[in-house]
PDB file of C-alpha atoms in Angstrom:
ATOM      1  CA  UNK A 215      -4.449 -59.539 -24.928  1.00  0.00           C
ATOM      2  CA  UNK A 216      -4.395 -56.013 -24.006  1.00  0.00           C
ATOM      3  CA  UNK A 217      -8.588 -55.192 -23.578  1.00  0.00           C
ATOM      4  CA  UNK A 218      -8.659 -59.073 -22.120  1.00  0.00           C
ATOM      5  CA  UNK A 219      -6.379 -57.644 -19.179  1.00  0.00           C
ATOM      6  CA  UNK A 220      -7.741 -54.144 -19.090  1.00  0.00           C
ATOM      7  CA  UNK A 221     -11.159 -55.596 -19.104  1.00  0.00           C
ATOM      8  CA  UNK A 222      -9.662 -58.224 -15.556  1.00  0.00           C
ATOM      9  CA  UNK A 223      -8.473 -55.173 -13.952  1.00  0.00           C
ATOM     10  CA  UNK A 224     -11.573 -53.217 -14.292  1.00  0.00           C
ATOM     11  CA  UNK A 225     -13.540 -55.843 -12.853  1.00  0.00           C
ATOM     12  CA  UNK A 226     -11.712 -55.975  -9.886  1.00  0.00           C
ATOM     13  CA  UNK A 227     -11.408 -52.088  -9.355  1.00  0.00           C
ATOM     14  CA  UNK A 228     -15.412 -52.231  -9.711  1.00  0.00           C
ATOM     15  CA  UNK A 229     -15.454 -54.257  -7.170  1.00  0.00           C
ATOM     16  CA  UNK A 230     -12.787 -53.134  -4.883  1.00  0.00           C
ATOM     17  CA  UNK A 231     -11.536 -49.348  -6.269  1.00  0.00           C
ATOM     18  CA  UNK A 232      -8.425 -49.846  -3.476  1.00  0.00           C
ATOM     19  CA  UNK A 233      -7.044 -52.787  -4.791  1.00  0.00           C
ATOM     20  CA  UNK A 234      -3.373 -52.302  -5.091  1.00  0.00           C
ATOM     21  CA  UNK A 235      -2.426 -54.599  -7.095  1.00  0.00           C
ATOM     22  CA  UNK A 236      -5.173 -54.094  -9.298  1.00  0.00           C
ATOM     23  CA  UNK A 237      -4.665 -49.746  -9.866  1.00  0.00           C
ATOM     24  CA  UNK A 238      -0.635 -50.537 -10.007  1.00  0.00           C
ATOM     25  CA  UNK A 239      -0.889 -53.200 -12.548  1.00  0.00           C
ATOM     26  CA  UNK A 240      -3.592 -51.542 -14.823  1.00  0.00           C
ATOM     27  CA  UNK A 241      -1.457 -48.296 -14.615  1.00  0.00           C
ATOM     28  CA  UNK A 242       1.345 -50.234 -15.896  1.00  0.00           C
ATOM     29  CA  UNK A 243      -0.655 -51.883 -18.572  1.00  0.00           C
ATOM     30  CA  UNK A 244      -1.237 -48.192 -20.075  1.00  0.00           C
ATOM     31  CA  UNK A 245       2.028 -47.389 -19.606  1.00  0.00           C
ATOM     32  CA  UNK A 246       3.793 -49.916 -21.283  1.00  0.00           C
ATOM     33  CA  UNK A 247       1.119 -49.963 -24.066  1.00  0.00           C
ATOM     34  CA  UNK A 248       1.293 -46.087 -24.266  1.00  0.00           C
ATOM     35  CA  UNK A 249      -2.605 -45.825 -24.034  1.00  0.00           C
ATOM     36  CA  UNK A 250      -4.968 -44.828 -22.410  1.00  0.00           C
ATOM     37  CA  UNK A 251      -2.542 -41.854 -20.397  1.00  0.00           C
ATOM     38  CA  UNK A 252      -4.650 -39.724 -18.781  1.00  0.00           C
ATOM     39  CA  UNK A 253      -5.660 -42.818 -16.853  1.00  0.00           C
ATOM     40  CA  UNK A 254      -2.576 -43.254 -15.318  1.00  0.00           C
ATOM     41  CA  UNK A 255      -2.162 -40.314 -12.565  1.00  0.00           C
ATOM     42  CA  UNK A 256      -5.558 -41.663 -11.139  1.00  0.00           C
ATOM     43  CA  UNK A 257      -4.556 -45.161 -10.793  1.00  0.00           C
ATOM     44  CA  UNK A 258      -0.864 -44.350  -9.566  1.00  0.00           C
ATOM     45  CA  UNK A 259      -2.973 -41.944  -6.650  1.00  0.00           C
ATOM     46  CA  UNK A 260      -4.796 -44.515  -6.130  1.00  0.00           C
ATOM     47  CA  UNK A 261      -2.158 -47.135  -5.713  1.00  0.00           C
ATOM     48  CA  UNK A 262      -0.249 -44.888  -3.600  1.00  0.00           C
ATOM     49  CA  UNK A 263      -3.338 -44.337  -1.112  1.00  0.00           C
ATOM     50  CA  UNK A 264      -3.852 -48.215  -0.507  1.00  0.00           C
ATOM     51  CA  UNK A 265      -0.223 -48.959  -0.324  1.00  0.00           C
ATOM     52  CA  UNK A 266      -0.324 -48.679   3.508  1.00  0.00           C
ATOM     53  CA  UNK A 267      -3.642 -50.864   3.975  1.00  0.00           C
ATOM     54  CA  UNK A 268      -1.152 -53.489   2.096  1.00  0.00           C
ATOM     55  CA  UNK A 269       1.214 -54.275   5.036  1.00  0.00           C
ATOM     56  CA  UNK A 270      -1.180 -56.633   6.335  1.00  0.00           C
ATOM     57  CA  UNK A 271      -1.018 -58.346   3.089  1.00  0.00           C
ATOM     58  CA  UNK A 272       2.569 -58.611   3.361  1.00  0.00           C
ATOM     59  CA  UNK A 273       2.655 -59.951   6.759  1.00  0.00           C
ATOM     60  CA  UNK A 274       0.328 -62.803   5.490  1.00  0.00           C
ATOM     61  CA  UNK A 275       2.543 -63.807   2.474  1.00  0.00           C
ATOM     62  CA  UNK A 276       0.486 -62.316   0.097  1.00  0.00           C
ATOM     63  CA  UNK A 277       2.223 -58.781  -1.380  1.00  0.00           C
ATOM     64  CA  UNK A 278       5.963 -59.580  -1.398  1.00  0.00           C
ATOM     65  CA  UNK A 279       7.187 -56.037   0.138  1.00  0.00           C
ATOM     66  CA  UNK A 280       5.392 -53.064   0.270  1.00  0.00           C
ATOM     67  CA  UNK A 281       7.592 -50.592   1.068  1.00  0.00           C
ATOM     68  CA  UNK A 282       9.805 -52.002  -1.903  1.00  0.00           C
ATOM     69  CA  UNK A 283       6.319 -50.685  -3.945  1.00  0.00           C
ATOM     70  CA  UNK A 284       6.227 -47.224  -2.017  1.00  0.00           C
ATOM     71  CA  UNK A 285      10.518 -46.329  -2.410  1.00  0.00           C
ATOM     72  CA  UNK A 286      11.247 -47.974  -5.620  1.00  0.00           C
ATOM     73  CA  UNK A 287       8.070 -49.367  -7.705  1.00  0.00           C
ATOM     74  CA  UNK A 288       5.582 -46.552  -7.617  1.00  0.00           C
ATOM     75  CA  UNK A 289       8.315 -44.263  -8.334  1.00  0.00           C
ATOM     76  CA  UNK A 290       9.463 -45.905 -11.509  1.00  0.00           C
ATOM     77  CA  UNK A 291       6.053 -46.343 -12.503  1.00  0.00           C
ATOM     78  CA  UNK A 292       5.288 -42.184 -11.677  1.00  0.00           C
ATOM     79  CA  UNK A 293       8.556 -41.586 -13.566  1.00  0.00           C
ATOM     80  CA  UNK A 294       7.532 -43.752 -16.890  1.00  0.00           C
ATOM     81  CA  UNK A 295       4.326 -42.052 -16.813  1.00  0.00           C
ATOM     82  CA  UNK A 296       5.623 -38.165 -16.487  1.00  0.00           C
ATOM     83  CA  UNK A 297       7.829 -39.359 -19.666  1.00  0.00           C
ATOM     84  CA  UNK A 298       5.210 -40.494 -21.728  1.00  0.00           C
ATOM     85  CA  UNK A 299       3.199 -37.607 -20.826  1.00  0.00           C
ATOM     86  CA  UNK A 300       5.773 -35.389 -21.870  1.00  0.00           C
ATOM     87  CA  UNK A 301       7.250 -33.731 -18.325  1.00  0.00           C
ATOM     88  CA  UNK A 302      11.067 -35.278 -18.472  1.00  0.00           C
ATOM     89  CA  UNK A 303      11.707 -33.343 -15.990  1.00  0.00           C
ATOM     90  CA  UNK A 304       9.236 -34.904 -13.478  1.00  0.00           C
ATOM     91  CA  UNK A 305       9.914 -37.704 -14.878  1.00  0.00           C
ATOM     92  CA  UNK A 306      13.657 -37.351 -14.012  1.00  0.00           C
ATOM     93  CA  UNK A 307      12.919 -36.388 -10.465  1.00  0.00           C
ATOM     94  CA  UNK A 308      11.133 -39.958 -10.091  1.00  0.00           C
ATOM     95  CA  UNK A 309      13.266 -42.186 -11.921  1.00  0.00           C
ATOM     96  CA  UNK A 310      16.043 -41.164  -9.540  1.00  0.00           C
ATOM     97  CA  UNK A 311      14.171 -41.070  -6.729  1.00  0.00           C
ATOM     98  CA  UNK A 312      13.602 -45.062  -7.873  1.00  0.00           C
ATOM     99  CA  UNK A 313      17.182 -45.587  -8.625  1.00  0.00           C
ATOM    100  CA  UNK A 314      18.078 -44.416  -5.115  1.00  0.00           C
ATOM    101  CA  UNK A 315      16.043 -47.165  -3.593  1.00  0.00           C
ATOM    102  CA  UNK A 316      16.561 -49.973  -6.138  1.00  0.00           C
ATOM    103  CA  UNK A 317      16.744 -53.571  -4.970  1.00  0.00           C
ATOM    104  CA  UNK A 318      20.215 -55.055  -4.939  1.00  0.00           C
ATOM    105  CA  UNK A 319      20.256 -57.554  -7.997  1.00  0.00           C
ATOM    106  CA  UNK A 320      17.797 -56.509 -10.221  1.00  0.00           C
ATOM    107  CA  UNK A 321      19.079 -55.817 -12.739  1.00  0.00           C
ATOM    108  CA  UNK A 322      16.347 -55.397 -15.666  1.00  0.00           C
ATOM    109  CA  UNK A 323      14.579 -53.266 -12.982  1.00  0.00           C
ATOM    110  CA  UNK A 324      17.534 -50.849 -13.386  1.00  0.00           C
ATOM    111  CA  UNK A 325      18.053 -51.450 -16.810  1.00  0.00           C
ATOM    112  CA  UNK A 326      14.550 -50.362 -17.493  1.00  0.00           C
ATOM    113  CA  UNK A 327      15.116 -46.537 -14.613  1.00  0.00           C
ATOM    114  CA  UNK A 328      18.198 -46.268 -16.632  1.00  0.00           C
ATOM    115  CA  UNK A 329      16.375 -46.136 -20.256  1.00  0.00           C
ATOM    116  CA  UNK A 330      14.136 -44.001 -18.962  1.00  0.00           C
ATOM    117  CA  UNK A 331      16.412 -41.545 -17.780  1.00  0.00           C
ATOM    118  CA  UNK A 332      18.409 -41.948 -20.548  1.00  0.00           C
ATOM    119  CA  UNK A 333      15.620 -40.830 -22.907  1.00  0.00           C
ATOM    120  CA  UNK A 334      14.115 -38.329 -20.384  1.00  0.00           C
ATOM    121  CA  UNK A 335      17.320 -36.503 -20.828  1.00  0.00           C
ATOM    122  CA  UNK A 336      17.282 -37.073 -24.272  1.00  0.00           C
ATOM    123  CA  UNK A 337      13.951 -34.719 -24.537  1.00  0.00           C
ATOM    124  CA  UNK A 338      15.559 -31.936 -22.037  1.00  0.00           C
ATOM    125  CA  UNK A 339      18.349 -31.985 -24.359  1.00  0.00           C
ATOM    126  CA  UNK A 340      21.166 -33.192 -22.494  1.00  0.00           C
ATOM    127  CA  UNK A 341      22.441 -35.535 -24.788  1.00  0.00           C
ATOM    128  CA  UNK A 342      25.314 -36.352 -23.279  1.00  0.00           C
ATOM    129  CA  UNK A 343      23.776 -37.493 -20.190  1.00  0.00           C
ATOM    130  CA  UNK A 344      20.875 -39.180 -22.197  1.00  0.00           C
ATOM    131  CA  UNK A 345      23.504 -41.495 -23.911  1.00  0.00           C
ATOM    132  CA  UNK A 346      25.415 -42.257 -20.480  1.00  0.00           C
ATOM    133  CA  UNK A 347      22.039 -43.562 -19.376  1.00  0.00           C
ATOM    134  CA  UNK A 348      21.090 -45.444 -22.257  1.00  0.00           C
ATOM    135  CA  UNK A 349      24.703 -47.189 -22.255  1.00  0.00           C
ATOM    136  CA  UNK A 350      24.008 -48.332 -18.711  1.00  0.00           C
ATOM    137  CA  UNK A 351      20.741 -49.622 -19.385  1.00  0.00           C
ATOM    138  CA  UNK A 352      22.471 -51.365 -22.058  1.00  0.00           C
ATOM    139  CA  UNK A 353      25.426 -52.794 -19.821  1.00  0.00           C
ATOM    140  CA  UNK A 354      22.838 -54.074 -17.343  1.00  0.00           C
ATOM    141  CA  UNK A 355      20.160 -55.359 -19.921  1.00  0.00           C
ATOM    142  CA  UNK A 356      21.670 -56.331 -23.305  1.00  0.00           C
ATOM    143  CA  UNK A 357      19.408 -58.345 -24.744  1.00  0.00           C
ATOM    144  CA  UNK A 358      16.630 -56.584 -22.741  1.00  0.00           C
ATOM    145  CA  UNK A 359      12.971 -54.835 -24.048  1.00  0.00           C
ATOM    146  CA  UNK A 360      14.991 -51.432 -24.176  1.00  0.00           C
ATOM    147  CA  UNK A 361      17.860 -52.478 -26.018  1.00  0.00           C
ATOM    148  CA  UNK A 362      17.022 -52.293 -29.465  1.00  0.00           C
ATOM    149  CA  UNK A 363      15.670 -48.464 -28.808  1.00  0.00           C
ATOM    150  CA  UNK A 364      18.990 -47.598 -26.290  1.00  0.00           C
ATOM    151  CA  UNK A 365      21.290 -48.661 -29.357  1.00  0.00           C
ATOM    152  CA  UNK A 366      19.011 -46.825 -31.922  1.00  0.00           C
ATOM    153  CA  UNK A 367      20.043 -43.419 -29.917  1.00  0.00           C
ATOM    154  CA  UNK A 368      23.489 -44.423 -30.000  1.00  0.00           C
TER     155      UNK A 368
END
C-alpha cells in the first residue's frame, strides 16, 4: 500500500510540483512510515510555498481551511519530522507552536502533538515532562495509534 500511494503522489507532483495536497500528504506518508526522511523538509517547503495559492481552493469548497494547514497542520507535520530526524528540540518548538493553534474538538489531532512532545522530551531528557505529555495524549486518545507506545514509556 505504501509504494501504491507514494507512486499516486509522485504522479501528481510530476505533473503539478505545487500541489498542496499532494507535497503535504506524501510528506506525511514518509513520516508516518519513517522512510524516506530526507524527503520530507522538501515537500513540507514545498507545501508551505503553495499554501497561499490554496485560498482560492478554499473559497470554492475544495481545501477545507487553509490557514487551519498554515497555524496548526504544517506545524505538526514540521514537528513529527524534526523528531524523527533527531532535533527534539525543533521538534518541540513546532509541536507547540501546533498545540497553540489546535482546532477545538479534535481530539486525536492533540492526542497525536501531545505524543510527540511527550517523546520529544523524552530524547532531551526531561522525563518528567515527557511522561506528562504522554499521559495527556493518553487521556485524549486511549485507544488511539499512540497508545500502546505512550503506556510502554510509562
Amino acid at each position: 500500500a505504501f509504494h501504491i500511494a507514494e507512486e499516486n503522489y509522485q504522479k501528481i507532483l510530476s505533473k503539478n510540483p505545487k500541489d498542496f495536497a499532494a507535497n503535504f500528504d506524501l510528506a506525511s506518508l514518509y513520516v508516518f512510515s519513517n522512510r524516506e526522511l530526507e524527503k520530507i523538509p522538501f515537500l513540507v517547503q514545498s507545501a508551505k510555498e503553495t499554501i497561499a495559492l490554496e485560498t482560492e481552493q478554499a473559497e470554492q469548497g475544495e481545501l477545507a481551511d487553509p490557514s487551519l494547514y498554515r497555524r496548526f497542520y504544517l506545524p505538526l507535520l514540521e514537528g513529527m519530522m524534526h523528531y524523527r530526524t533527531g532535533d527534539p528540540q525543533t521538534a518541540v518548538t513546532r509541536l507547540l507552536e501546533a498545540l497553540g493553534n489546535a482546532p477545538g474538538g479534535a481530539k486525536p489531532d492533540l492526542a497525536e502533538v501531545y505524543f510527540y512532545l511527550g517523546k520529544s522530551h523524552l530524547l532531551l531528557g526531561n522525563q518528567e515532562t515527557g511522561k506528562l505529555f504522554l499521559t495527556q495524549s493518553l487521556d485524549l486518545d486511549p485507544k488511539g495509534p499512540y497508545s500502546a507506545a505512550a503506556r510502554a514509556v510509562k
